[in-house]
Amino acid sequence: MIGIIALATFREAVRSRTFLGLLAIYAIAVILSRLVGWISGTDGNIVTTDLVLSLQSVIGVLVAVATGTALVHTEIRQMTLYTVLSRPLPRWQFVVGKFAGLSLGLLAGQVAMLAIGLTYLFITGADVHHWLLLAGGLTMMEVLVMAAVSLCLTTLTSPLLAAVLGLAVYALGHAVANLPDFINHLIGWKMLLASSLASLVPNLGMFTYRNQAVHQLPINWSTLGLDLLYGGLWIALLVTITVAVFRRKQL
Amino acid sequence: MLRRAPLLLLILACTAILIGWNGSRFIGAKPKVRAKDLAFLPSPAVARAMCLGHTNTVAKLRWIDSFAYFQYQCDHLDDHVPGQDTRGGFYRLYDTLITLDPYFQPFYEHAALNLSGILGRHQHALGFLMRGLDHLPHNTALWRNTAATLKVHFHWEDQQPQAFDGFLASWAAAELDDNGRRMVWDWKRAMGQRQFKGLEQLSYWLDQLQTTKAKTPMGDYVEETARAQLAAYGERELTALAQLHRRTTPPALDAWYADLADPALPLADQLRLGRMPTTALALAHPRLASQRYGDRLPGFGPLRVAATGRLELRPDPYGHPWRINGVKVESVGLVQRNFEKRLGYSQVQLIEKAKEKGRWPTTIDEVRAWGVAINELPNGGTLRIVDQQLAVTWEPPLSEPWKLR
């Protein structure tokens, strides 16, 4: 049953206008990024590669937040949810199936973006190597974590507020990556409070390998494994919270 | 379909008008001098936090945005920014950019060029280059740039030859193949061959030409600096040749009275000296050249041997003729460029006056009336206000400028 829900969600996600629209925006932005490379007056390939990888992350997260927040809410609004749940289908299976489908859709989108971006870089003469693929892969994990955040938030509040909070979590998630540089400016309970609050937010800096990938700096494979495990644990936690909230939700 | 036709036509018409309107801004657009300041310069750690994981991209965009500041500093030469930090705008900017992306080579090169070339802060420039060697230890361009800075601005080859050779040995050790290692010592030899008295810095600027691209702000600045050095050198050499000419030419009484007014010459010379030549072409004389140079002409000097075997005077590096002005020889191109440089200061003053008065002046006389200092315009130039900028148009040069790239 999870698989059927996942497949249906996947089809719905990849056909949604938001998804396709943002993919089109990505393609246009990637083409225009070459202009920035030309303006730089140096080796524009590195500048373009930086932009392509950043766009994959930013637009990927936008797709994740936009699609994730609309997922369950659309089902409730269109009342198709009741039809699905009227079968003897546990709510947790519904949530897991939805998230699985969303993840598949987002991964398909990320793969498409990476393919478009790397193809464009190759055509324009930039250096395309396997480190860029690795960076793209870690960005996919970042997007999946943000999808889980969006799904969790949407069960707690309205879709609009969930989207805003989702983007705030994205900003915080990267900001906390740099918090260790500042934490020694605080002492006593302030340091404890800042550390505790920062620990409640996923550290999205762990998936940021693109800055090194552009310069072909190798990644430590054990670090890569830990990053993927970290992302997996956050996804598991957020989906579990979503299931717990959804079970008790009055539909 | 027919019912929708008027709507479609309206959409097409509005689209065409708006695209045309937007596009018209780019037709005939000229670059403007922006009074760009760098007041917003967060510390590197804060900047890193603000990038939200996109440190490379933000660093590149901030760097591209700072090109206007570079152009501004070419005229202004005042790098002071508000706050207690006395290191200046360029230092803080590149400190932040390098923290955000320490593996991007142009940051180090531009830091060195801006701090050393424009502001003369060679110590800071060297600091950035050494920092670059920490992150990019096998980068030939950075090693070469550092070696050129040590040689030209710190005179290591003359004053600390052992230390300089030690540095070159480190460079050679950092190269990854035999060609690279051999190239280090070839470089040292080539720099030595391009050493001319009066052109000590030229080798550095010619080196920088190779690392920059034409038609970019940095590339144009480097090319312009090299060209100005060659023009100034040409002026000195031709003036020296003109003095030789005067010592060997019988004086005329009226010229003798005129020469007495020259404070630079000792009285004995004033009594002895003849006339200045009527044109600079007279300075391309084998007798004068052999007195000054012996049997070898300097490669970057104003004289050359033509294909016919005769000695000839090249045009100045800008393609203009040389000009006798009193007891000196001038490069018309250099005079024009110096005027444009001073016009940059006037432009900065004009921007500040316009902000005070809340409007732009319409004529040059009005600009002068506002108290903006504008030097006397050299011959062959027309000064106007174009798009809120003081613009000077010169008569085109008679010859092609020297090819430096």
JSON list of N, CA and C in Angstrom, two decimals, chain B residues 151-152 191-206 225-237 298-302 314 317 402:
[
{"chain": "B", "resi": 151, "resn": "LYS", "atom": "N", "xyz": [60.94, 40.77, -6.11]},
{"chain": "B", "resi": 151, "resn": "LYS", "atom": "CA", "xyz": [62.05, 41.33, -6.91]},
{"chain": "B", "resi": 151, "resn": "LYS", "atom": "C", "xyz": [61.87, 42.83, -7.13]},
{"chain": "B", "resi": 152, "resn": "VAL", "atom": "N", "xyz": [60.67, 43.21, -7.55]},
{"chain": "B", "resi": 152, "resn": "VAL", "atom": "CA", "xyz": [60.47, 44.59, -8.01]},
{"chain": "B", "resi": 152, "resn": "VAL", "atom": "C", "xyz": [60.20, 45.54, -6.84]},
{"chain": "B", "resi": 191, "resn": "MET", "atom": "N", "xyz": [63.39, 37.92, -16.53]},
{"chain": "B", "resi": 191, "resn": "MET", "atom": "CA", "xyz": [63.17, 39.15, -15.76]},
{"chain": "B", "resi": 191, "resn": "MET", "atom": "C", "xyz": [64.44, 40.00, -15.77]},
{"chain": "B", "resi": 192, "resn": "GLY", "atom": "N", "xyz": [65.58, 39.34, -15.69]},
{"chain": "B", "resi": 192, "resn": "GLY", "atom": "CA", "xyz": [66.83, 40.08, -15.70]},
{"chain": "B", "resi": 192, "resn": "GLY", "atom": "C", "xyz": [67.05, 40.77, -17.04]},
{"chain": "B", "resi": 193, "resn": "GLN", "atom": "N", "xyz": [66.66, 40.09, -18.13]},
{"chain": "B", "resi": 193, "resn": "GLN", "atom": "CA", "xyz": [66.86, 40.68, -19.45]},
{"chain": "B", "resi": 193, "resn": "GLN", "atom": "C", "xyz": [65.93, 41.87, -19.67]},
{"chain": "B", "resi": 194, "resn": "ARG", "atom": "N", "xyz": [64.80, 41.91, -18.96]},
{"chain": "B", "resi": 194, "resn": "ARG", "atom": "CA", "xyz": [63.86, 43.02, -19.17]},
{"chain": "B", "resi": 194, "resn": "ARG", "atom": "C", "xyz": [64.11, 44.14, -18.18]},
{"chain": "B", "resi": 195, "resn": "GLN", "atom": "N", "xyz": [65.27, 44.10, -17.55]},
{"chain": "B", "resi": 195, "resn": "GLN", "atom": "CA", "xyz": [65.58, 45.13, -16.56]},
{"chain": "B", "resi": 195, "resn": "GLN", "atom": "C", "xyz": [66.23, 46.30, -17.27]},
{"chain": "B", "resi": 196, "resn": "PHE", "atom": "N", "xyz": [65.59, 47.45, -17.28]},
{"chain": "B", "resi": 196, "resn": "PHE", "atom": "CA", "xyz": [66.17, 48.65, -17.86]},
{"chain": "B", "resi": 196, "resn": "PHE", "atom": "C", "xyz": [66.20, 49.72, -16.82]},
{"chain": "B", "resi": 197, "resn": "LYS", "atom": "N", "xyz": [67.25, 50.48, -16.85]},
{"chain": "B", "resi": 197, "resn": "LYS", "atom": "CA", "xyz": [67.35, 51.60, -15.91]},
{"chain": "B", "resi": 197, "resn": "LYS", "atom": "C", "xyz": [66.22, 52.57, -16.24]},
{"chain": "B", "resi": 198, "resn": "GLY", "atom": "N", "xyz": [65.43, 52.90, -15.25]},
{"chain": "B", "resi": 198, "resn": "GLY", "atom": "CA", "xyz": [64.29, 53.78, -15.47]},
{"chain": "B", "resi": 198, "resn": "GLY", "atom": "C", "xyz": [63.02, 53.01, -15.77]},
{"chain": "B", "resi": 199, "resn": "LEU", "atom": "N", "xyz": [63.13, 51.71, -15.96]},
{"chain": "B", "resi": 199, "resn": "LEU", "atom": "CA", "xyz": [61.94, 50.89, -16.24]},
{"chain": "B", "resi": 199, "resn": "LEU", "atom": "C", "xyz": [61.95, 49.67, -15.32]},
{"chain": "B", "resi": 200, "resn": "GLU", "atom": "N", "xyz": [62.34, 49.89, -14.07]},
{"chain": "B", "resi": 200, "resn": "GLU", "atom": "CA", "xyz": [62.51, 48.75, -13.16]},
{"chain": "B", "resi": 200, "resn": "GLU", "atom": "C", "xyz": [61.21, 48.02, -12.92]},
{"chain": "B", "resi": 201, "resn": "GLN", "atom": "N", "xyz": [60.10, 48.75, -12.96]},
{"chain": "B", "resi": 201, "resn": "GLN", "atom": "CA", "xyz": [58.84, 48.08, -12.65]},
{"chain": "B", "resi": 201, "resn": "GLN", "atom": "C", "xyz": [58.17, 47.48, -13.88]},
{"chain": "B", "resi": 202, "resn": "LEU", "atom": "N", "xyz": [58.73, 47.76, -15.06]},
{"chain": "B", "resi": 202, "resn": "LEU", "atom": "CA", "xyz": [58.04, 47.33, -16.27]},
{"chain": "B", "resi": 202, "resn": "LEU", "atom": "C", "xyz": [57.91, 45.82, -16.34]},
{"chain": "B", "resi": 203, "resn": "SER", "atom": "N", "xyz": [58.95, 45.12, -15.89]},
{"chain": "B", "resi": 203, "resn": "SER", "atom": "CA", "xyz": [58.92, 43.65, -15.95]},
{"chain": "B", "resi": 203, "resn": "SER", "atom": "C", "xyz": [57.75, 43.11, -15.13]},
{"chain": "B", "resi": 204, "resn": "TYR", "atom": "N", "xyz": [57.49, 43.75, -13.99]},
{"chain": "B", "resi": 204, "resn": "TYR", "atom": "CA", "xyz": [56.36, 43.33, -13.14]},
{"chain": "B", "resi": 204, "resn": "TYR", "atom": "C", "xyz": [55.04, 43.52, -13.88]},
{"chain": "B", "resi": 205, "resn": "TRP", "atom": "N", "xyz": [54.89, 44.69, -14.52]},
{"chain": "B", "resi": 205, "resn": "TRP", "atom": "CA", "xyz": [53.62, 44.98, -15.20]},
{"chain": "B", "resi": 205, "resn": "TRP", "atom": "C", "xyz": [53.44, 44.11, -16.44]},
{"chain": "B", "resi": 206, "resn": "LEU", "atom": "N", "xyz": [54.52, 43.82, -17.14]},
{"chain": "B", "resi": 206, "resn": "LEU", "atom": "CA", "xyz": [54.40, 42.94, -18.30]},
{"chain": "B", "resi": 206, "resn": "LEU", "atom": "C", "xyz": [54.03, 41.53, -17.86]},
{"chain": "B", "resi": 225, "resn": "THR", "atom": "N", "xyz": [48.88, 51.04, -17.21]},
{"chain": "B", "resi": 225, "resn": "THR", "atom": "CA", "xyz": [50.03, 51.35, -16.34]},
{"chain": "B", "resi": 225, "resn": "THR", "atom": "C", "xyz": [51.33, 51.07, -17.08]},
{"chain": "B", "resi": 226, "resn": "ALA", "atom": "N", "xyz": [51.40, 49.95, -17.76]},
{"chain": "B", "resi": 226, "resn": "ALA", "atom": "CA", "xyz": [52.62, 49.62, -18.52]},
{"chain": "B", "resi": 226, "resn": "ALA", "atom": "C", "xyz": [52.86, 50.66, -19.61]},
{"chain": "B", "resi": 227, "resn": "ARG", "atom": "N", "xyz": [51.79, 51.06, -20.27]},
{"chain": "B", "resi": 227, "resn": "ARG", "atom": "CA", "xyz": [51.91, 52.04, -21.37]},
{"chain": "B", "resi": 227, "resn": "ARG", "atom": "C", "xyz": [52.37, 53.39, -20.82]},
{"chain": "B", "resi": 228, "resn": "ALA", "atom": "N", "xyz": [51.84, 53.78, -19.66]},
{"chain": "B", "resi": 228, "resn": "ALA", "atom": "CA", "xyz": [52.24, 55.07, -19.06]},
{"chain": "B", "resi": 228, "resn": "ALA", "atom": "C", "xyz": [53.71, 55.03, -18.65]},
{"chain": "B", "resi": 229, "resn": "GLN", "atom": "N", "xyz": [54.17, 53.90, -18.14]},
{"chain": "B", "resi": 229, "resn": "GLN", "atom": "CA", "xyz": [55.59, 53.79, -17.75]},
{"chain": "B", "resi": 229, "resn": "GLN", "atom": "C", "xyz": [56.48, 53.92, -18.97]},
{"chain": "B", "resi": 230, "resn": "LEU", "atom": "N", "xyz": [56.08, 53.29, -20.06]},
{"chain": "B", "resi": 230, "resn": "LEU", "atom": "CA", "xyz": [56.87, 53.37, -21.29]},
{"chain": "B", "resi": 230, "resn": "LEU", "atom": "C", "xyz": [56.88, 54.80, -21.83]},
{"chain": "B", "resi": 231, "resn": "ALA", "atom": "N", "xyz": [55.74, 55.47, -21.73]},
{"chain": "B", "resi": 231, "resn": "ALA", "atom": "CA", "xyz": [55.66, 56.85, -22.21]},
{"chain": "B", "resi": 231, "resn": "ALA", "atom": "C", "xyz": [56.53, 57.77, -21.37]},
{"chain": "B", "resi": 232, "resn": "ALA", "atom": "N", "xyz": [56.49, 57.59, -20.04]},
{"chain": "B", "resi": 232, "resn": "ALA", "atom": "CA", "xyz": [57.31, 58.42, -19.16]},
{"chain": "B", "resi": 232, "resn": "ALA", "atom": "C", "xyz": [58.79, 58.16, -19.41]},
{"chain": "B", "resi": 233, "resn": "TYR", "atom": "N", "xyz": [59.13, 56.91, -19.64]},
{"chain": "B", "resi": 233, "resn": "TYR", "atom": "CA", "xyz": [60.51, 56.56, -19.95]},
{"chain": "B", "resi": 233, "resn": "TYR", "atom": "C", "xyz": [60.93, 57.23, -21.26]},
{"chain": "B", "resi": 234, "resn": "GLY", "atom": "N", "xyz": [60.06, 57.16, -22.26]},
{"chain": "B", "resi": 234, "resn": "GLY", "atom": "CA", "xyz": [60.34, 57.79, -23.55]},
{"chain": "B", "resi": 234, "resn": "GLY", "atom": "C", "xyz": [60.56, 59.29, -23.41]},
{"chain": "B", "resi": 235, "resn": "GLU", "atom": "N", "xyz": [59.73, 59.92, -22.58]},
{"chain": "B", "resi": 235, "resn": "GLU", "atom": "CA", "xyz": [59.88, 61.36, -22.34]},
{"chain": "B", "resi": 235, "resn": "GLU", "atom": "C", "xyz": [61.26, 61.66, -21.75]},
{"chain": "B", "resi": 236, "resn": "ARG", "atom": "N", "xyz": [61.67, 60.86, -20.77]},
{"chain": "B", "resi": 236, "resn": "ARG", "atom": "CA", "xyz": [62.97, 61.11, -20.11]},
{"chain": "B", "resi": 236, "resn": "ARG", "atom": "C", "xyz": [64.10, 60.92, -21.12]},
{"chain": "B", "resi": 237, "resn": "GLU", "atom": "N", "xyz": [64.02, 59.84, -21.89]},
{"chain": "B", "resi": 237, "resn": "GLU", "atom": "CA", "xyz": [65.10, 59.56, -22.84]},
{"chain": "B", "resi": 237, "resn": "GLU", "atom": "C", "xyz": [65.18, 60.64, -23.91]},
{"chain": "B", "resi": 298, "resn": "PRO", "atom": "N", "xyz": [67.88, 50.69, -26.28]},
{"chain": "B", "resi": 298, "resn": "PRO", "atom": "CA", "xyz": [66.99, 49.98, -25.36]},
{"chain": "B", "resi": 298, "resn": "PRO", "atom": "C", "xyz": [65.77, 49.45, -26.10]},
{"chain": "B", "resi": 299, "resn": "GLY", "atom": "N", "xyz": [65.35, 48.24, -25.75]},
{"chain": "B", "resi": 299, "resn": "GLY", "atom": "CA", "xyz": [64.26, 47.59, -26.47]},
{"chain": "B", "resi": 299, "resn": "GLY", "atom": "C", "xyz": [62.93, 48.32, -26.35]},
{"chain": "B", "resi": 300, "resn": "PHE", "atom": "N", "xyz": [62.70, 49.00, -25.22]},
{"chain": "B", "resi": 300, "resn": "PHE", "atom": "CA", "xyz": [61.41, 49.66, -25.02]},
{"chain": "B", "resi": 300, "resn": "PHE", "atom": "C", "xyz": [61.54, 51.17, -25.14]},
{"chain": "B", "resi": 301, "resn": "GLY", "atom": "N", "xyz": [62.62, 51.62, -25.76]},
{"chain": "B", "resi": 301, "resn": "GLY", "atom": "CA", "xyz": [62.83, 53.06, -25.87]},
{"chain": "B", "resi": 301, "resn": "GLY", "atom": "C", "xyz": [62.09, 53.66, -27.06]},
{"chain": "B", "resi": 302, "resn": "PRO", "atom": "N", "xyz": [62.17, 54.98, -27.23]},
{"chain": "B", "resi": 302, "resn": "PRO", "atom": "CA", "xyz": [61.44, 55.64, -28.31]},
{"chain": "B", "resi": 302, "resn": "PRO", "atom": "C", "xyz": [62.13, 55.54, -29.67]},
{"chain": "B", "resi": 314, "resn": "ARG", "atom": "N", "xyz": [59.90, 56.26, -32.93]},
{"chain": "B", "resi": 314, "resn": "ARG", "atom": "CA", "xyz": [58.58, 55.63, -32.88]},
{"chain": "B", "resi": 314, "resn": "ARG", "atom": "C", "xyz": [57.57, 56.69, -32.41]},
{"chain": "B", "resi": 317, "resn": "PRO", "atom": "N", "xyz": [53.78, 55.55, -26.97]},
{"chain": "B", "resi": 317, "resn": "PRO", "atom": "CA", "xyz": [53.07, 54.28, -26.80]},
{"chain": "B", "resi": 317, "resn": "PRO", "atom": "C", "xyz": [51.56, 54.35, -27.07]},
{"chain": "B", "resi": 402, "resn": "TRP", "atom": "N", "xyz": [51.31, 51.15, -29.32]},
{"chain": "B", "resi": 402, "resn": "TRP", "atom": "CA", "xyz": [52.23, 50.02, -29.22]},
{"chain": "B", "resi": 402, "resn": "TRP", "atom": "C", "xyz": [51.44, 48.78, -28.78]}
]
